[in-house]
Amino acid sequence: MTTSADTQRVVVLTGGTSGIGRIAATELATQGATVAVIGRDQTRGDTLVADTTPLDGDIRFHQADLATQATVRSLATELLDTYDRIDALVHNAGLSAHRRTETEDGVELTFAVNHLAPYLLTHELLDRLRTSEPTRVVVTASDIHRRATFDFDDIQFTNEYDSLQAYARSKLATVAFTLELADRLEDTEVTANCFHPGFVPSTNLFRDAPIWTRAMVRAAAIIPGIGTTQQEGARRLCHLVTAPEFGDGTGTYVTGEGITSPSTEATDPENRQRLWTISADLVGIDPDWP
């Protein structure tokens, strides 16, 4: 296994080749961290590394399509073989599929990338996070989760698929997952927190959304006061990774106004436990972890 200097923190960051992830990766590396950036596009990854050196820290790119569970497991093995410590695991990758598409695992695509990939990757890397304590898990959520509810009889929208509702439910799942993870790790020095980056219309998040959604996003981008800049979204991400209060505080949802209560649908203990069990079944692991 190899890392940079022993004093250098290692941050694993998914979705780091564009948008707020790219800015955050550069900022964290500027602060001296080794940032393992995960992305689908090798060219974008190579460009990121080439455009952001030299830095006080280091950016290293790992190519992976988080839609498939085999790739998530392979990525975890690669990360464990490369880094002998992980100080922060940041789940930032996300998408919004405009039509219902299933991955090769038979899982609806938006749910697979936005929720199941963070769930499985955390499971695969948790032992390394534990041996590296104190450590953090940070998840990019969204306030759009407040528009969603859980339908555990049809969690993947097999009937009446709606892209915006599928995205909202996936973000509801990320919030519920973060809160449940925090509770399950309460006797450890691994914290778990999530945040709302703001509405950032200049990202590629909705590149696969229906044309009407993309039109709405483009319109919002030119209306003053509607959107949040990529820089502000990245600042919120970096804050959860580096700020001392999130080294101790856990199970929080953070917006531009600070720590905020998420929806009751996300905080409900029964919902969280049902989601956890369903997720474990979908990725084929024991639901009693950690």
PDB file of N, CA, C and O in Angstrom, residues 144-190:
ATOM      1  N   ILE A 144     -34.372  18.832  -1.978  1.00  0.00           N
ATOM      2  CA  ILE A 144     -35.482  18.262  -2.742  1.00  0.00           C
ATOM      3  C   ILE A 144     -35.983  16.975  -2.093  1.00  0.00           C
ATOM      4  O   ILE A 144     -37.077  16.500  -2.413  1.00  0.00           O
ATOM      5  N   HIS A 145     -35.218  16.427  -1.145  1.00  0.00           N
ATOM      6  CA  HIS A 145     -35.673  15.220  -0.442  1.00  0.00           C
ATOM      7  C   HIS A 145     -36.984  15.476   0.287  1.00  0.00           C
ATOM      8  O   HIS A 145     -37.749  14.536   0.556  1.00  0.00           O
ATOM      9  N   ARG A 146     -37.266  16.739   0.599  1.00  0.00           N
ATOM     10  CA  ARG A 146     -38.499  17.066   1.324  1.00  0.00           C
ATOM     11  C   ARG A 146     -39.746  16.838   0.471  1.00  0.00           C
ATOM     12  O   ARG A 146     -40.849  16.757   0.993  1.00  0.00           O
ATOM     13  N   ARG A 147     -39.575  16.733  -0.848  1.00  0.00           N
ATOM     14  CA  ARG A 147     -40.704  16.498  -1.748  1.00  0.00           C
ATOM     15  C   ARG A 147     -41.026  15.018  -1.884  1.00  0.00           C
ATOM     16  O   ARG A 147     -42.016  14.651  -2.524  1.00  0.00           O
ATOM     17  N   ALA A 148     -40.188  14.158  -1.308  1.00  0.00           N
ATOM     18  CA  ALA A 148     -40.301  12.724  -1.563  1.00  0.00           C
ATOM     19  C   ALA A 148     -40.861  11.978  -0.356  1.00  0.00           C
ATOM     20  O   ALA A 148     -40.787  12.431   0.786  1.00  0.00           O
ATOM     21  N   THR A 149     -41.398  10.796  -0.650  1.00  0.00           N
ATOM     22  CA  THR A 149     -41.800   9.838   0.375  1.00  0.00           C
ATOM     23  C   THR A 149     -41.279   8.466  -0.032  1.00  0.00           C
ATOM     24  O   THR A 149     -40.942   8.234  -1.191  1.00  0.00           O
ATOM     25  N   PHE A 150     -41.209   7.581   0.935  1.00  0.00           N
ATOM     26  CA  PHE A 150     -40.819   6.204   0.658  1.00  0.00           C
ATOM     27  C   PHE A 150     -42.054   5.376   0.323  1.00  0.00           C
ATOM     28  O   PHE A 150     -43.053   5.428   1.038  1.00  0.00           O
ATOM     29  N   ASP A 151     -41.972   4.633  -0.758  1.00  0.00           N
ATOM     30  CA  ASP A 151     -42.962   3.609  -1.063  1.00  0.00           C
ATOM     31  C   ASP A 151     -42.181   2.299  -1.080  1.00  0.00           C
ATOM     32  O   ASP A 151     -41.591   1.932  -2.091  1.00  0.00           O
ATOM     33  N   PHE A 152     -42.171   1.610   0.030  1.00  0.00           N
ATOM     34  CA  PHE A 152     -41.318   0.430   0.149  1.00  0.00           C
ATOM     35  C   PHE A 152     -41.845  -0.751  -0.665  1.00  0.00           C
ATOM     36  O   PHE A 152     -41.123  -1.724  -0.859  1.00  0.00           O
ATOM     37  N   ASP A 153     -43.074  -0.633  -1.159  1.00  0.00           N
ATOM     38  CA  ASP A 153     -43.584  -1.664  -2.058  1.00  0.00           C
ATOM     39  C   ASP A 153     -43.138  -1.423  -3.500  1.00  0.00           C
ATOM     40  O   ASP A 153     -43.228  -2.320  -4.337  1.00  0.00           O
ATOM     41  N   ASP A 154     -42.667  -0.201  -3.774  1.00  0.00           N
ATOM     42  CA  ASP A 154     -42.184   0.136  -5.117  1.00  0.00           C
ATOM     43  C   ASP A 154     -41.092   1.194  -4.994  1.00  0.00           C
ATOM     44  O   ASP A 154     -41.197   2.294  -5.515  1.00  0.00           O
ATOM     45  N   ILE A 155     -40.024   0.838  -4.284  1.00  0.00           N
ATOM     46  CA  ILE A 155     -38.962   1.785  -3.968  1.00  0.00           C
ATOM     47  C   ILE A 155     -38.250   2.278  -5.224  1.00  0.00           C
ATOM     48  O   ILE A 155     -37.683   3.368  -5.251  1.00  0.00           O
ATOM     49  N   GLN A 156     -38.298   1.471  -6.320  1.00  0.00           N
ATOM     50  CA  GLN A 156     -37.558   1.797  -7.531  1.00  0.00           C
ATOM     51  C   GLN A 156     -38.441   2.297  -8.679  1.00  0.00           C
ATOM     52  O   GLN A 156     -38.000   2.331  -9.827  1.00  0.00           O
ATOM     53  N   PHE A 157     -39.655   2.712  -8.374  1.00  0.00           N
ATOM     54  CA  PHE A 157     -40.539   3.284  -9.390  1.00  0.00           C
ATOM     55  C   PHE A 157     -40.733   2.360 -10.594  1.00  0.00           C
ATOM     56  O   PHE A 157     -40.600   2.778 -11.741  1.00  0.00           O
ATOM     57  N   THR A 158     -41.061   1.120 -10.333  1.00  0.00           N
ATOM     58  CA  THR A 158     -41.371   0.225 -11.453  1.00  0.00           C
ATOM     59  C   THR A 158     -42.688   0.619 -12.108  1.00  0.00           C
ATOM     60  O   THR A 158     -42.923   0.310 -13.278  1.00  0.00           O
ATOM     61  N   ASN A 159     -43.551   1.320 -11.358  1.00  0.00           N
ATOM     62  CA  ASN A 159     -44.798   1.834 -11.909  1.00  0.00           C
ATOM     63  C   ASN A 159     -44.756   3.358 -11.925  1.00  0.00           C
ATOM     64  O   ASN A 159     -44.308   3.991 -10.969  1.00  0.00           O
ATOM     65  N   GLU A 160     -45.185   3.953 -13.014  1.00  0.00           N
ATOM     66  CA  GLU A 160     -45.335   5.404 -13.129  1.00  0.00           C
ATOM     67  C   GLU A 160     -44.043   6.138 -12.752  1.00  0.00           C
ATOM     68  O   GLU A 160     -44.013   6.958 -11.844  1.00  0.00           O
ATOM     69  N   TYR A 161     -43.000   5.857 -13.493  1.00  0.00           N
ATOM     70  CA  TYR A 161     -41.712   6.504 -13.248  1.00  0.00           C
ATOM     71  C   TYR A 161     -41.791   7.995 -13.547  1.00  0.00           C
ATOM     72  O   TYR A 161     -42.308   8.420 -14.581  1.00  0.00           O
ATOM     73  N   ASP A 162     -41.272   8.787 -12.634  1.00  0.00           N
ATOM     74  CA  ASP A 162     -41.149  10.228 -12.813  1.00  0.00           C
ATOM     75  C   ASP A 162     -39.731  10.607 -12.424  1.00  0.00           C
ATOM     76  O   ASP A 162     -39.293  10.340 -11.306  1.00  0.00           O
ATOM     77  N   SER A 163     -38.991  11.211 -13.335  1.00  0.00           N
ATOM     78  CA  SER A 163     -37.560  11.435 -13.107  1.00  0.00           C
ATOM     79  C   SER A 163     -37.292  12.339 -11.916  1.00  0.00           C
ATOM     80  O   SER A 163     -36.372  12.084 -11.130  1.00  0.00           O
ATOM     81  N   LEU A 164     -38.102  13.403 -11.756  1.00  0.00           N
ATOM     82  CA  LEU A 164     -37.870  14.320 -10.648  1.00  0.00           C
ATOM     83  C   LEU A 164     -38.190  13.652  -9.323  1.00  0.00           C
ATOM     84  O   LEU A 164     -37.456  13.814  -8.332  1.00  0.00           O
ATOM     85  N   GLN A 165     -39.269  12.872  -9.285  1.00  0.00           N
ATOM     86  CA  GLN A 165     -39.617  12.167  -8.051  1.00  0.00           C
ATOM     87  C   GLN A 165     -38.596  11.065  -7.739  1.00  0.00           C
ATOM     88  O   GLN A 165     -38.281  10.810  -6.567  1.00  0.00           O
ATOM     89  N   ALA A 166     -38.085  10.409  -8.776  1.00  0.00           N
ATOM     90  CA  ALA A 166     -37.057   9.390  -8.551  1.00  0.00           C
ATOM     91  C   ALA A 166     -35.804  10.020  -7.971  1.00  0.00           C
ATOM     92  O   ALA A 166     -35.163   9.462  -7.073  1.00  0.00           O
ATOM     93  N   TYR A 167     -35.432  11.188  -8.488  1.00  0.00           N
ATOM     94  CA  TYR A 167     -34.270  11.903  -7.950  1.00  0.00           C
ATOM     95  C   TYR A 167     -34.526  12.336  -6.509  1.00  0.00           C
ATOM     96  O   TYR A 167     -33.668  12.153  -5.626  1.00  0.00           O
ATOM     97  N   ALA A 168     -35.713  12.881  -6.258  1.00  0.00           N
ATOM     98  CA  ALA A 168     -36.041  13.320  -4.898  1.00  0.00           C
ATOM     99  C   ALA A 168     -36.008  12.156  -3.917  1.00  0.00           C
ATOM    100  O   ALA A 168     -35.480  12.270  -2.805  1.00  0.00           O
ATOM    101  N   ARG A 169     -36.561  11.008  -4.340  1.00  0.00           N
ATOM    102  CA  ARG A 169     -36.551   9.849  -3.436  1.00  0.00           C
ATOM    103  C   ARG A 169     -35.128   9.349  -3.195  1.00  0.00           C
ATOM    104  O   ARG A 169     -34.797   8.924  -2.085  1.00  0.00           O
ATOM    105  N   SER A 170     -34.281   9.396  -4.221  1.00  0.00           N
ATOM    106  CA  SER A 170     -32.894   8.956  -4.026  1.00  0.00           C
ATOM    107  C   SER A 170     -32.185   9.849  -3.022  1.00  0.00           C
ATOM    108  O   SER A 170     -31.355   9.376  -2.231  1.00  0.00           O
ATOM    109  N   LYS A 171     -32.504  11.133  -3.025  1.00  0.00           N
ATOM    110  CA  LYS A 171     -31.891  12.051  -2.062  1.00  0.00           C
ATOM    111  C   LYS A 171     -32.500  11.891  -0.668  1.00  0.00           C
ATOM    112  O   LYS A 171     -31.818  12.066   0.346  1.00  0.00           O
ATOM    113  N   LEU A 172     -33.778  11.553  -0.611  1.00  0.00           N
ATOM    114  CA  LEU A 172     -34.374  11.187   0.668  1.00  0.00           C
ATOM    115  C   LEU A 172     -33.652   9.973   1.241  1.00  0.00           C
ATOM    116  O   LEU A 172     -33.351   9.911   2.445  1.00  0.00           O
ATOM    117  N   ALA A 173     -33.336   9.018   0.373  1.00  0.00           N
ATOM    118  CA  ALA A 173     -32.615   7.819   0.821  1.00  0.00           C
ATOM    119  C   ALA A 173     -31.217   8.172   1.328  1.00  0.00           C
ATOM    120  O   ALA A 173     -30.757   7.595   2.319  1.00  0.00           O
ATOM    121  N   THR A 174     -30.547   9.116   0.674  1.00  0.00           N
ATOM    122  CA  THR A 174     -29.199   9.466   1.137  1.00  0.00           C
ATOM    123  C   THR A 174     -29.233  10.110   2.524  1.00  0.00           C
ATOM    124  O   THR A 174     -28.352   9.864   3.347  1.00  0.00           O
ATOM    125  N   VAL A 175     -30.253  10.916   2.770  1.00  0.00           N
ATOM    126  CA  VAL A 175     -30.359  11.538   4.093  1.00  0.00           C
ATOM    127  C   VAL A 175     -30.666  10.480   5.146  1.00  0.00           C
ATOM    128  O   VAL A 175     -30.031  10.423   6.213  1.00  0.00           O
ATOM    129  N   ALA A 176     -31.650   9.623   4.868  1.00  0.00           N
ATOM    130  CA  ALA A 176     -32.014   8.570   5.822  1.00  0.00           C
ATOM    131  C   ALA A 176     -30.834   7.640   6.081  1.00  0.00           C
ATOM    132  O   ALA A 176     -30.591   7.221   7.226  1.00  0.00           O
ATOM    133  N   PHE A 177     -30.097   7.291   5.026  1.00  0.00           N
ATOM    134  CA  PHE A 177     -28.908   6.445   5.167  1.00  0.00           C
ATOM    135  C   PHE A 177     -27.874   7.101   6.078  1.00  0.00           C
ATOM    136  O   PHE A 177     -27.304   6.457   6.973  1.00  0.00           O
ATOM    137  N   THR A 178     -27.622   8.385   5.880  1.00  0.00           N
ATOM    138  CA  THR A 178     -26.623   9.086   6.692  1.00  0.00           C
ATOM    139  C   THR A 178     -27.004   9.080   8.161  1.00  0.00           C
ATOM    140  O   THR A 178     -26.164   8.824   9.037  1.00  0.00           O
ATOM    141  N   LEU A 179     -28.260   9.362   8.444  1.00  0.00           N
ATOM    142  CA  LEU A 179     -28.711   9.400   9.838  1.00  0.00           C
ATOM    143  C   LEU A 179     -28.638   8.026  10.492  1.00  0.00           C
ATOM    144  O   LEU A 179     -28.233   7.895  11.657  1.00  0.00           O
ATOM    145  N   GLU A 180     -29.033   6.996   9.752  1.00  0.00           N
ATOM    146  CA  GLU A 180     -28.975   5.634  10.292  1.00  0.00           C
ATOM    147  C   GLU A 180     -27.531   5.198  10.495  1.00  0.00           C
ATOM    148  O   GLU A 180     -27.195   4.572  11.513  1.00  0.00           O
ATOM    149  N   LEU A 181     -26.668   5.522   9.549  1.00  0.00           N
ATOM    150  CA  LEU A 181     -25.245   5.189   9.686  1.00  0.00           C
ATOM    151  C   LEU A 181     -24.659   5.863  10.920  1.00  0.00           C
ATOM    152  O   LEU A 181     -23.911   5.231  11.683  1.00  0.00           O
ATOM    153  N   ALA A 182     -24.987   7.125  11.128  1.00  0.00           N
ATOM    154  CA  ALA A 182     -24.479   7.848  12.295  1.00  0.00           C
ATOM    155  C   ALA A 182     -24.893   7.167  13.597  1.00  0.00           C
ATOM    156  O   ALA A 182     -24.091   7.011  14.521  1.00  0.00           O
ATOM    157  N   ASP A 183     -26.157   6.727  13.665  1.00  0.00           N
ATOM    158  CA  ASP A 183     -26.631   6.045  14.868  1.00  0.00           C
ATOM    159  C   ASP A 183     -25.895   4.720  15.079  1.00  0.00           C
ATOM    160  O   ASP A 183     -25.533   4.364  16.203  1.00  0.00           O
ATOM    161  N   ARG A 184     -25.675   3.999  14.001  1.00  0.00           N
ATOM    162  CA  ARG A 184     -25.018   2.697  14.105  1.00  0.00           C
ATOM    163  C   ARG A 184     -23.529   2.813  14.444  1.00  0.00           C
ATOM    164  O   ARG A 184     -22.931   1.842  14.911  1.00  0.00           O
ATOM    165  N   LEU A 185     -22.964   3.994  14.202  1.00  0.00           N
ATOM    166  CA  LEU A 185     -21.542   4.208  14.499  1.00  0.00           C
ATOM    167  C   LEU A 185     -21.336   5.111  15.710  1.00  0.00           C
ATOM    168  O   LEU A 185     -20.247   5.649  15.909  1.00  0.00           O
ATOM    169  N   GLU A 186     -22.370   5.252  16.544  1.00  0.00           N
ATOM    170  CA  GLU A 186     -22.297   6.221  17.632  1.00  0.00           C
ATOM    171  C   GLU A 186     -21.211   5.900  18.658  1.00  0.00           C
ATOM    172  O   GLU A 186     -20.727   6.805  19.348  1.00  0.00           O
ATOM    173  N   ASP A 187     -20.797   4.655  18.770  1.00  0.00           N
ATOM    174  CA  ASP A 187     -19.759   4.290  19.731  1.00  0.00           C
ATOM    175  C   ASP A 187     -18.368   4.257  19.097  1.00  0.00           C
ATOM    176  O   ASP A 187     -17.424   3.713  19.669  1.00  0.00           O
ATOM    177  N   THR A 188     -18.245   4.845  17.914  1.00  0.00           N
ATOM    178  CA  THR A 188     -16.959   4.888  17.219  1.00  0.00           C
ATOM    179  C   THR A 188     -16.535   6.346  17.037  1.00  0.00           C
ATOM    180  O   THR A 188     -17.237   7.277  17.441  1.00  0.00           O
ATOM    181  N   GLU A 189     -15.388   6.535  16.409  1.00  0.00           N
ATOM    182  CA  GLU A 189     -14.929   7.881  16.069  1.00  0.00           C
ATOM    183  C   GLU A 189     -15.076   8.150  14.572  1.00  0.00           C
ATOM    184  O   GLU A 189     -14.320   8.916  13.979  1.00  0.00           O
ATOM    185  N   VAL A 190     -16.096   7.519  13.978  1.00  0.00           N
ATOM    186  CA  VAL A 190     -16.461   7.800  12.585  1.00  0.00           C
ATOM    187  C   VAL A 190     -17.752   8.607  12.614  1.00  0.00           C
ATOM    188  O   VAL A 190     -18.770   8.134  13.117  1.00  0.00           O
TER     189      VAL A 190
END
